[in-house]
Amino acid sequence: MTTQTAQQALAEATNRKDAPSVVDVIAAGKPFPTEVHAEMRNTDAVVDVDQFSLWYGQTRALFEIKLEIPRQGVTALIGPSGCGKSTLLRSINRLNDLVDSVRTDGQMLLNGSPVYAPDVDVIELRKRLGMVFQKPNPFPMSIFENVVYPLRIDGENRRGLLMEACERALKAAALWDEVKDRLKHSALRLSGGQQQRLCIARAIVADPEVLLLDEPCSALDPLSTLRIEELITEISQRYTVIMVTHNMQQAARVSQATAFMYLGRLVEFGPTQSIFQTPHLDETEQYVSGRFG
Amino acid sequence: MSDVTQTTQATPAQTTVHRRTPFSARGEPRVWLMAMAVVVCLALIVGIIGLIVVRGSATFWQGPIDEVRLQDGSVFLGVPSVTETYQPQPDELERIEQARADGQLDNAHAFTKTGEPVRRRYFVGNRDLGQESFRWVPLWEVASIEQPKDVVLVERDEWGPFLGRVRTLRAVTDEDPNPTGQEFKPESVSDRELQSAIDTMEARRAAIARIDRTQIPRLQNQLRQLEWKLKAAHLNQERRAASADAPPAWLWWGAMVGCIVAVGGVLGLRKAVRHTNSGSRVPVAILACLLLATGSLAYLWLERPGSHKGMSDDQVTQIEQQVEAERNAILNEQSGLLTQLDDLREEDNRYRIIIEEPSLGRISPVSRSAPDDPMRLSQVVRIVPANDLSFSGRIGVYLSRWWEFLSTNPREGATAGGVYPVIVGTVTLTVLLTISVVPLGVIAALYLREYAKQGVVTSIIRIAINNLAGVPSIVYGMFGLGFFCYTLGGYIDEGPTEPTPVGSWWGLVGVLFLAILIAGACGLFVRRSGDRLPDSASRLISIGATVGWLVAVVLAFWAISSTPYFHGFFEAKLPEQTTFGGRGILWASLTLALLTLPVVIVATEEAIAAVPGSMREGSYGCGASKWQTIRKIVLPSAMPGILTGAILAMARGAGEVAPLMLVGAVNLAPALPVSTDAPFLHGDRTFMHLGFHIYTLGFQSPDSEATAPLVWTTTLLLITIVLLLNLIAIIVRARLRSRMATSAV
Ligand SMILES: Nc1ncnc2c1ncn2[C@@H]1O[C@H](COP(=O)(O)OP(=O)(O)OP(=O)(O)O)[C@@H](O)[C@H]1O
Ligand SMILES: [Mg+2]
């Protein structure tokens, strides 16, 4: 089955002009085969999304997503607003469980262990992932307590250890120099860019397996954006990063792989370079060049 | 692009839309109206507060004393208060005419310009001489008013102030008990000898009070405790005699079997778990076995063969001897104290002061029944030479009266003296109320907002809570009296009135455990199975869980309220004296807590709902559990709102009087609810409360006209205390808020 769809896709790719457009296929309600570039097949997947669907009550937000996120480096999720990027990201750490009416289907594996199985301990699962949100959300406590929050809730109270972890995370998040003299101050008084870097520090303090970033720069000025982009590049040496972004340049600059989503489907997935320069599908090309979506 | 611009430019020329602003759109008249409404509100508030502050703080100010000579030759002393016109009776009118005809009306102030007569109210005191505290004097009757420097106002233990002149101070000696003794006439009130005599007397009076009010009551209390100890021992002796009948043997064995089965179950299940990955149901099974095992073990322990209830005769004899010894020691000490007290009193009795009032030359008596015996010097609280005071002296008197008011015990059936115990009672009550209502309300609000499934039931509960806030407070008082004082307090005092027999009681406990197990299992099953079950089945299971918990709660209440193992903590004091089974500050504060619960719940719910979802998500994203998120993120963020609720609850609770009259406030409490004796906070004691004290002063005192100024002062005090308590909470809240303040992102 899988090979067949891949062949079909290949046929469509070589013969683009005659194939019906993605929009038409989706509008007709037909199952849509994801265009996965050859480089992205059979990689060592950290997050393996397998035919994953998600409903908010009656409305379906994700349609049989199949996506293998490669180890190390940054994978960018792009697509027009409302296409389900955040939903997909939040499905990986099951943050969507907090919404009452959510129903899921399909499977997802994080480093080989299932994410959606009845006996999965959601809290343990979330401890393996770090997440940064669109809007900086520091907690109403000191900078220090913010950074070590994930360790605190694990019951870690040894001061020296916490201090060390805090320093390491803040340095990794390029915030240490700015706040090292006021770790005891309230985190809410930091500037927006600093707050976002603080959130990144908090997300990496407990050494997550994967870092999930949901438009981490959208509330920031260009300079802060630049710093955070550099930061992401640096962090991605050690962690696998999945990042949602609306900024094409950012995706091009930072990521190694890019997935293009549209109306709850994963449309095309490939190395960033080829997605931006030689995409297989017209829609992808139009989207990345800003003429669609 | 360009033709678009053209069309927009062309439009105004074609259609003539005439835009105007109607008068109703301009808000000025309404703004004026609203401003007027605000001004009226402000005026009312400022008016009431100003009135209370002015009247309340004027009470202790000492004005001069007038010596008034009337035209018929009589003389009296009085402190003038109100002057007003009045409508004379016909016969008085005649007398006025008569006087006018005689040309005696030379007092220019006796009539207004329109010819109405004027009268003045004088505070004349000297109530033990058989006169009213106040006297209205028509000014036309007055021949002269003087303010002689030697008249004084003497504040006394009893019967209110006495107005007169200090004549002599004398010490009655043994040889010559009655009239003269050492005698001297003080030159003035500031006479050194008089002052030093008063000081000595003060010390002696303090010593008497210490023995009489503190030491002897403490000994008597100890004696009573001993008696109760003895009585408890005897009760226990009887209980032992009655408890000879052993429980049914089958139950004993049943419990044994249950225990073994339970332990076996635990072990077996643990083994099974290692092989099959049955996951979440194991904790339930283990919990079940543990519960059963604990229950059975408790039974085995409590009903073990030959277990002893009550006390053996030997133990009782031992206690009897011990009590006897302690009683003798206490009685010894008491008789020592009593002799000491007698000596002090005798000495005290010797020093007398003669204060004479001018009208009939009578003196201030030692008691009402002995009008010719001069009062003891120790009965004097303060001698105020009202006409011989400089301004700073007046301020000194004013401040010392305030200090006395705030720091001493009430006198004369709580209509005079200080309000110290009243303040302590009010503050203790409010603090107790706050620390019991806030946790309860916060927990309730947390559950409602965070855990309960939002739906019809939660809406109904919310509506019910909001309506509770509107129930008249006296209803809470009745509930508090019926439930807290009599039911709960009675249970604490003497245990269940009709305990279930041991055998059936353990049966009840067994059923209770079963209900808990079923409910717990249902709950876990429904949560873990997710959507793998058909809807109807999962609904059935969740109903099972709910019903199971309800049954468990009912059974638990039943079991606790009818346990045969509890005989109350204060059984021995009954029926002589109730401890918690009567009115007291603990029950009063719980009643008020109930009354103010809706306020706290509503405020907390709002505060919790206002915590941004992004913060919760951030916490969950870090791998925090729900409880950790609530405790570390939601509650701290909601703290200012919760404190607002606490402030509102405090303000409402501290001002409440009606329910307190039912559950514990009294005119005159024998002891403070807090003390330096263990257990420091005496929840069983009755207490005094400022709100109730206002009522007492205003409506229960024999001379309510004289206490009216005190009503104002007490009101001022109540408002101040509520304000101070609120201020503390407000400061804490402000600090929290400033810590929470966000930077401009
Ligand atoms: N809690 C929710 N309840 C119901 N529908 C939701 C919920 N959250 C998201 N949706 C819907 O799911 C779809 C996908 O939303 P999602 O937030 O994933 O989009 P997105 O790609 O992240 O968009 P954006 O780029 O604007 O953030 C949208 O149609 C949205 O309306
Ligand atoms: Mg989004």
mmCIF file of N, CA, C and O in Angstrom, chain A residues 90 93 95 98 103 118-119 123 126-127 129-131 133 135-141 149-150 152-154 186 188-192 195 202, chain B residues 277 279 453 528 531-532 614-626 628-629 632-633 636-637 737-745:
data_model
loop_
_atom_site.group_PDB
_atom_site.id
_atom_site.type_symbol
_atom_site.label_atom_id
_atom_site.label_comp_id
_atom_site.label_asym_id
_atom_site.label_seq_id
_atom_site.Cartn_x
_atom_site.Cartn_y
_atom_site.Cartn_z
ATOM 1 N N ARG A 90 1.373 19.904 19.277
ATOM 2 C CA ARG A 90 0.845 19.644 20.617
ATOM 3 C C ARG A 90 0.376 18.210 20.776
ATOM 4 O O ARG A 90 0.148 17.758 21.899
ATOM 5 N N ASN A 93 3.393 16.017 22.408
ATOM 6 C CA ASN A 93 3.498 15.894 23.869
ATOM 7 C C ASN A 93 2.125 15.784 24.532
ATOM 8 O O ASN A 93 1.994 15.992 25.724
ATOM 9 N N LEU A 95 -0.397 17.560 24.648
ATOM 10 C CA LEU A 95 -0.973 18.728 25.303
ATOM 11 C C LEU A 95 -2.428 18.893 24.889
ATOM 12 O O LEU A 95 -3.212 19.553 25.562
ATOM 13 N N LEU A 98 -5.593 18.140 27.073
ATOM 14 C CA LEU A 98 -6.215 19.095 27.991
ATOM 15 C C LEU A 98 -7.523 19.618 27.429
ATOM 16 O O LEU A 98 -8.369 20.104 28.171
ATOM 17 N N ARG A 103 -10.248 13.804 20.212
ATOM 18 C CA ARG A 103 -10.227 12.368 19.946
ATOM 19 C C ARG A 103 -9.104 12.139 18.947
ATOM 20 O O ARG A 103 -8.872 12.968 18.068
ATOM 21 N N PRO A 118 -2.846 3.085 25.720
ATOM 22 C CA PRO A 118 -3.634 3.276 26.951
ATOM 23 C C PRO A 118 -2.777 3.348 28.203
ATOM 24 O O PRO A 118 -3.127 4.056 29.139
ATOM 25 N N ASP A 119 -1.675 2.623 28.232
ATOM 26 C CA ASP A 119 -0.935 2.596 29.494
ATOM 27 C C ASP A 119 0.211 3.608 29.536
ATOM 28 O O ASP A 119 1.080 3.527 30.392
ATOM 29 N N ILE A 123 2.305 12.185 31.919
ATOM 30 C CA ILE A 123 3.222 13.097 32.606
ATOM 31 C C ILE A 123 4.664 12.684 32.360
ATOM 32 O O ILE A 123 5.525 13.520 32.056
ATOM 33 N N ARG A 126 5.578 13.731 28.850
ATOM 34 C CA ARG A 126 5.864 15.159 28.671
ATOM 35 C C ARG A 126 7.218 15.529 29.238
ATOM 36 O O ARG A 126 7.839 16.497 28.804
ATOM 37 N N LYS A 127 7.664 14.762 30.231
ATOM 38 C CA LYS A 127 8.977 15.071 30.793
ATOM 39 C C LYS A 127 10.084 14.795 29.783
ATOM 40 O O LYS A 127 11.194 15.282 29.936
ATOM 41 N N LEU A 129 9.955 15.680 26.696
ATOM 42 C CA LEU A 129 9.902 16.701 25.647
ATOM 43 C C LEU A 129 9.978 18.090 26.272
ATOM 44 O O LEU A 129 9.549 18.290 27.396
ATOM 45 N N GLY A 130 10.517 19.009 25.490
ATOM 46 C CA GLY A 130 10.478 20.393 25.955
ATOM 47 C C GLY A 130 9.616 21.179 24.995
ATOM 48 O O GLY A 130 9.589 20.891 23.804
ATOM 49 N N MET A 131 8.890 22.171 25.519
ATOM 50 C CA MET A 131 8.039 22.918 24.606
ATOM 51 C C MET A 131 8.149 24.419 24.868
ATOM 52 O O MET A 131 8.195 24.862 26.009
ATOM 53 N N PHE A 133 6.314 28.108 23.622
ATOM 54 C CA PHE A 133 5.073 28.560 22.982
ATOM 55 C C PHE A 133 5.288 29.865 22.235
ATOM 56 O O PHE A 133 6.307 30.545 22.384
ATOM 57 N N LYS A 135 3.635 32.713 22.585
ATOM 58 C CA LYS A 135 3.751 33.860 23.486
ATOM 59 C C LYS A 135 4.612 33.428 24.666
ATOM 60 O O LYS A 135 4.370 32.376 25.238
ATOM 61 N N PRO A 136 5.611 34.230 25.024
ATOM 62 C CA PRO A 136 6.419 33.832 26.190
ATOM 63 C C PRO A 136 5.521 33.650 27.408
ATOM 64 O O PRO A 136 4.660 34.487 27.659
ATOM 65 N N ASN A 137 5.699 32.547 28.118
ATOM 66 C CA ASN A 137 4.843 32.320 29.293
ATOM 67 C C ASN A 137 5.672 32.001 30.524
ATOM 68 O O ASN A 137 5.610 30.910 31.055
ATOM 69 N N PRO A 138 6.453 32.978 30.999
ATOM 70 C CA PRO A 138 7.178 32.739 32.244
ATOM 71 C C PRO A 138 6.190 32.608 33.396
ATOM 72 O O PRO A 138 5.107 33.173 33.336
ATOM 73 N N PHE A 139 6.558 31.842 34.407
ATOM 74 C CA PHE A 139 5.684 31.681 35.567
ATOM 75 C C PHE A 139 5.913 32.829 36.538
ATOM 76 O O PHE A 139 6.982 33.435 36.547
ATOM 77 N N PRO A 140 4.923 33.117 37.363
ATOM 78 C CA PRO A 140 5.086 34.222 38.318
ATOM 79 C C PRO A 140 6.000 33.844 39.469
ATOM 80 O O PRO A 140 5.559 33.721 40.606
ATOM 81 N N MET A 141 7.253 33.609 39.177
ATOM 82 C CA MET A 141 8.230 33.333 40.240
ATOM 83 C C MET A 141 9.579 33.871 39.783
ATOM 84 O O MET A 141 9.659 34.516 38.739
ATOM 85 N N TYR A 149 12.132 24.896 37.157
ATOM 86 C CA TYR A 149 10.791 24.365 37.428
ATOM 87 C C TYR A 149 10.656 22.884 37.070
ATOM 88 O O TYR A 149 10.167 22.090 37.880
ATOM 89 N N PRO A 150 11.109 22.470 35.863
ATOM 90 C CA PRO A 150 10.960 21.055 35.518
ATOM 91 C C PRO A 150 11.688 20.138 36.491
ATOM 92 O O PRO A 150 11.226 19.033 36.757
ATOM 93 N N ARG A 152 12.327 20.922 39.727
ATOM 94 C CA ARG A 152 11.596 21.019 40.998
ATOM 95 C C ARG A 152 10.421 20.067 41.036
ATOM 96 O O ARG A 152 10.194 19.391 42.034
ATOM 97 N N ILE A 153 9.666 20.033 39.934
ATOM 98 C CA ILE A 153 8.494 19.159 39.974
ATOM 99 C C ILE A 153 8.898 17.689 39.946
ATOM 100 O O ILE A 153 8.099 16.830 40.271
ATOM 101 N N ASP A 154 10.153 17.419 39.584
ATOM 102 C CA ASP A 154 10.620 16.041 39.701
ATOM 103 C C ASP A 154 11.093 15.744 41.111
ATOM 104 O O ASP A 154 11.613 14.660 41.377
ATOM 105 N N SER A 186 11.875 38.676 39.834
ATOM 106 C CA SER A 186 10.718 38.078 39.164
ATOM 107 C C SER A 186 10.986 37.963 37.665
ATOM 108 O O SER A 186 11.479 38.893 37.029
ATOM 109 N N LEU A 188 8.808 37.927 35.491
ATOM 110 C CA LEU A 188 7.808 38.679 34.722
ATOM 111 C C LEU A 188 8.317 40.054 34.324
ATOM 112 O O LEU A 188 7.724 40.726 33.501
ATOM 113 N N ARG A 189 9.416 40.479 34.943
ATOM 114 C CA ARG A 189 9.934 41.811 34.641
ATOM 115 C C ARG A 189 10.904 41.802 33.469
ATOM 116 O O ARG A 189 11.398 42.844 33.077
ATOM 117 N N LEU A 190 11.226 40.613 32.944
ATOM 118 C CA LEU A 190 12.140 40.553 31.801
ATOM 119 C C LEU A 190 11.443 41.085 30.558
ATOM 120 O O LEU A 190 10.217 41.115 30.478
ATOM 121 N N SER A 191 12.246 41.462 29.566
ATOM 122 C CA SER A 191 11.644 41.909 28.310
ATOM 123 C C SER A 191 11.113 40.687 27.562
ATOM 124 O O SER A 191 11.414 39.551 27.909
ATOM 125 N N GLY A 192 10.319 40.963 26.521
ATOM 126 C CA GLY A 192 9.696 39.864 25.797
ATOM 127 C C GLY A 192 10.711 38.870 25.244
ATOM 128 O O GLY A 192 10.562 37.654 25.392
ATOM 129 N N GLN A 195 12.221 36.939 27.980
ATOM 130 C CA GLN A 195 11.263 35.955 28.504
ATOM 131 C C GLN A 195 11.240 34.721 27.619
ATOM 132 O O GLN A 195 11.211 33.592 28.100
ATOM 133 N N ARG A 202 14.082 26.974 30.098
ATOM 134 C CA ARG A 202 13.246 26.101 30.907
ATOM 135 C C ARG A 202 12.950 24.805 30.158
ATOM 136 O O ARG A 202 12.880 23.732 30.748
ATOM 137 N N ASN B 277 0.782 -7.581 31.925
ATOM 138 C CA ASN B 277 0.957 -6.145 32.104
ATOM 139 C C ASN B 277 -0.402 -5.488 32.310
ATOM 140 O O ASN B 277 -0.868 -4.722 31.483
ATOM 141 N N GLY B 279 -1.302 -3.249 34.279
ATOM 142 C CA GLY B 279 -1.199 -1.804 34.469
ATOM 143 C C GLY B 279 -1.934 -1.253 35.671
ATOM 144 O O GLY B 279 -1.632 -1.571 36.806
ATOM 145 N N LYS B 453 -16.340 18.227 36.437
ATOM 146 C CA LYS B 453 -16.686 18.363 35.029
ATOM 147 C C LYS B 453 -17.736 19.463 34.939
ATOM 148 O O LYS B 453 -18.764 19.421 35.612
ATOM 149 N N ARG B 528 -9.254 5.180 33.182
ATOM 150 C CA ARG B 528 -8.182 4.572 32.413
ATOM 151 C C ARG B 528 -8.681 3.994 31.101
ATOM 152 O O ARG B 528 -7.923 3.858 30.164
ATOM 153 N N ASP B 531 -11.823 5.731 25.680
ATOM 154 C CA ASP B 531 -12.986 5.554 24.820
ATOM 155 C C ASP B 531 -13.057 4.139 24.240
ATOM 156 O O ASP B 531 -13.585 3.929 23.163
ATOM 157 N N ARG B 532 -12.474 3.206 24.998
ATOM 158 C CA ARG B 532 -12.560 1.841 24.483
ATOM 159 C C ARG B 532 -13.853 1.164 24.895
ATOM 160 O O ARG B 532 -14.162 0.076 24.475
ATOM 161 N N SER B 614 -2.146 30.055 29.081
ATOM 162 C CA SER B 614 -0.795 29.827 28.575
ATOM 163 C C SER B 614 0.133 29.390 29.703
ATOM 164 O O SER B 614 1.042 28.591 29.490
ATOM 165 N N MET B 615 -0.121 29.888 30.890
ATOM 166 C CA MET B 615 0.735 29.510 32.010
ATOM 167 C C MET B 615 0.535 28.054 32.394
ATOM 168 O O MET B 615 1.480 27.325 32.661
ATOM 169 N N ARG B 616 -0.744 27.659 32.422
ATOM 170 C CA ARG B 616 -1.004 26.249 32.721
ATOM 171 C C ARG B 616 -0.350 25.369 31.679
ATOM 172 O O ARG B 616 0.301 24.379 31.990
ATOM 173 N N GLU B 617 -0.536 25.736 30.393
ATOM 174 C CA GLU B 617 0.030 24.911 29.329
ATOM 175 C C GLU B 617 1.535 24.811 29.482
ATOM 176 O O GLU B 617 2.117 23.743 29.299
ATOM 177 N N GLY B 618 2.154 25.948 29.834
ATOM 178 C CA GLY B 618 3.595 25.934 30.033
ATOM 179 C C GLY B 618 3.977 24.929 31.100
ATOM 180 O O GLY B 618 4.928 24.165 30.938
ATOM 181 N N SER B 619 3.197 24.903 32.167
ATOM 182 C CA SER B 619 3.512 23.992 33.256
ATOM 183 C C SER B 619 3.313 22.539 32.831
ATOM 184 O O SER B 619 4.168 21.693 33.060
ATOM 185 N N TYR B 620 2.184 22.283 32.174
ATOM 186 C CA TYR B 620 1.961 20.910 31.706
ATOM 187 C C TYR B 620 3.047 20.512 30.732
ATOM 188 O O TYR B 620 3.521 19.377 30.729
ATOM 189 N N GLY B 621 3.442 21.479 29.895
ATOM 190 C CA GLY B 621 4.487 21.197 28.914
ATOM 191 C C GLY B 621 5.801 20.811 29.577
ATOM 192 O O GLY B 621 6.610 20.098 29.005
ATOM 193 N N CYS B 622 6.027 21.300 30.801
ATOM 194 C CA CYS B 622 7.248 20.943 31.522
ATOM 195 C C CYS B 622 7.130 19.568 32.163
ATOM 196 O O CYS B 622 8.064 19.116 32.815
ATOM 197 N N GLY B 623 5.966 18.953 32.038
ATOM 198 C CA GLY B 623 5.790 17.641 32.638
ATOM 199 C C GLY B 623 5.213 17.688 34.031
ATOM 200 O O GLY B 623 5.367 16.737 34.791
ATOM 201 N N ALA B 624 4.580 18.792 34.375
ATOM 202 C CA ALA B 624 3.987 18.883 35.704
ATOM 203 C C ALA B 624 2.645 18.165 35.700
ATOM 204 O O ALA B 624 1.948 18.138 34.693
ATOM 205 N N SER B 625 2.296 17.577 36.838
ATOM 206 C CA SER B 625 0.983 16.967 36.951
ATOM 207 C C SER B 625 -0.031 18.074 37.207
ATOM 208 O O SER B 625 0.331 19.231 37.408
ATOM 209 N N LYS B 626 -1.300 17.691 37.200
ATOM 210 C CA LYS B 626 -2.335 18.690 37.409
ATOM 211 C C LYS B 626 -2.184 19.345 38.774
ATOM 212 O O LYS B 626 -2.258 20.559 38.913
ATOM 213 N N GLN B 628 0.478 19.575 40.636
ATOM 214 C CA GLN B 628 1.658 20.449 40.692
ATOM 215 C C GLN B 628 1.376 21.773 40.007
ATOM 216 O O GLN B 628 1.772 22.832 40.503
ATOM 217 N N THR B 629 0.692 21.706 38.886
ATOM 218 C CA THR B 629 0.357 22.945 38.182
ATOM 219 C C THR B 629 -0.508 23.838 39.054
ATOM 220 O O THR B 629 -0.269 25.041 39.167
ATOM 221 N N LYS B 632 1.703 25.095 42.134
ATOM 222 C CA LYS B 632 2.852 25.970 41.886
ATOM 223 C C LYS B 632 2.538 27.135 40.969
ATOM 224 O O LYS B 632 3.227 28.151 41.004
ATOM 225 N N ILE B 633 1.555 26.982 40.111
ATOM 226 C CA ILE B 633 1.276 28.045 39.148
ATOM 227 C C ILE B 633 -0.074 28.709 39.429
ATOM 228 O O ILE B 633 -0.151 29.923 39.616
ATOM 229 N N PRO B 636 -0.538 30.346 43.278
ATOM 230 C CA PRO B 636 0.202 31.603 43.483
ATOM 231 C C PRO B 636 -0.329 32.739 42.621
ATOM 232 O O PRO B 636 -0.442 33.869 43.086
ATOM 233 N N SER B 637 -0.687 32.439 41.372
ATOM 234 C CA SER B 637 -1.197 33.521 40.530
ATOM 235 C C SER B 637 -2.549 34.006 41.023
ATOM 236 O O SER B 637 -2.889 35.169 40.865
ATOM 237 N N ARG B 737 0.835 41.451 44.516
ATOM 238 C CA ARG B 737 0.549 42.002 43.194
ATOM 239 C C ARG B 737 1.801 42.598 42.588
ATOM 240 O O ARG B 737 2.074 42.414 41.410
ATOM 241 N N SER B 738 2.566 43.326 43.407
ATOM 242 C CA SER B 738 3.741 43.969 42.831
ATOM 243 C C SER B 738 4.758 42.918 42.416
ATOM 244 O O SER B 738 5.511 43.105 41.475
ATOM 245 N N ARG B 739 4.744 41.760 43.114
ATOM 246 C CA ARG B 739 5.648 40.706 42.701
ATOM 247 C C ARG B 739 5.190 40.096 41.387
ATOM 248 O O ARG B 739 5.974 39.568 40.623
ATOM 249 N N MET B 740 3.868 40.139 41.168
ATOM 250 C CA MET B 740 3.304 39.552 39.963
ATOM 251 C C MET B 740 3.345 40.507 38.769
ATOM 252 O O MET B 740 2.995 40.127 37.667
ATOM 253 N N ALA B 741 3.671 41.755 39.019
ATOM 254 C CA ALA B 741 3.542 42.749 37.964
ATOM 255 C C ALA B 741 4.409 42.376 36.761
ATOM 256 O O ALA B 741 5.546 41.975 36.900
ATOM 257 N N THR B 742 3.827 42.517 35.595
ATOM 258 C CA THR B 742 4.538 42.119 34.382
ATOM 259 C C THR B 742 5.251 43.336 33.809
ATOM 260 O O THR B 742 4.824 44.468 33.980
ATOM 261 N N SER B 743 6.331 43.048 33.086
ATOM 262 C CA SER B 743 6.961 44.134 32.354
ATOM 263 C C SER B 743 6.131 44.380 31.105
ATOM 264 O O SER B 743 5.319 43.565 30.717
ATOM 265 N N ALA B 744 6.328 45.526 30.504
ATOM 266 C CA ALA B 744 5.644 45.785 29.242
ATOM 267 C C ALA B 744 6.354 44.963 28.176
ATOM 268 O O ALA B 744 7.481 45.242 27.830
ATOM 269 N N VAL B 745 5.710 43.924 27.717
ATOM 270 C CA VAL B 745 6.369 43.025 26.759
ATOM 271 C C VAL B 745 6.466 43.692 25.390
ATOM 272 O O VAL B 745 5.485 44.245 24.941
#
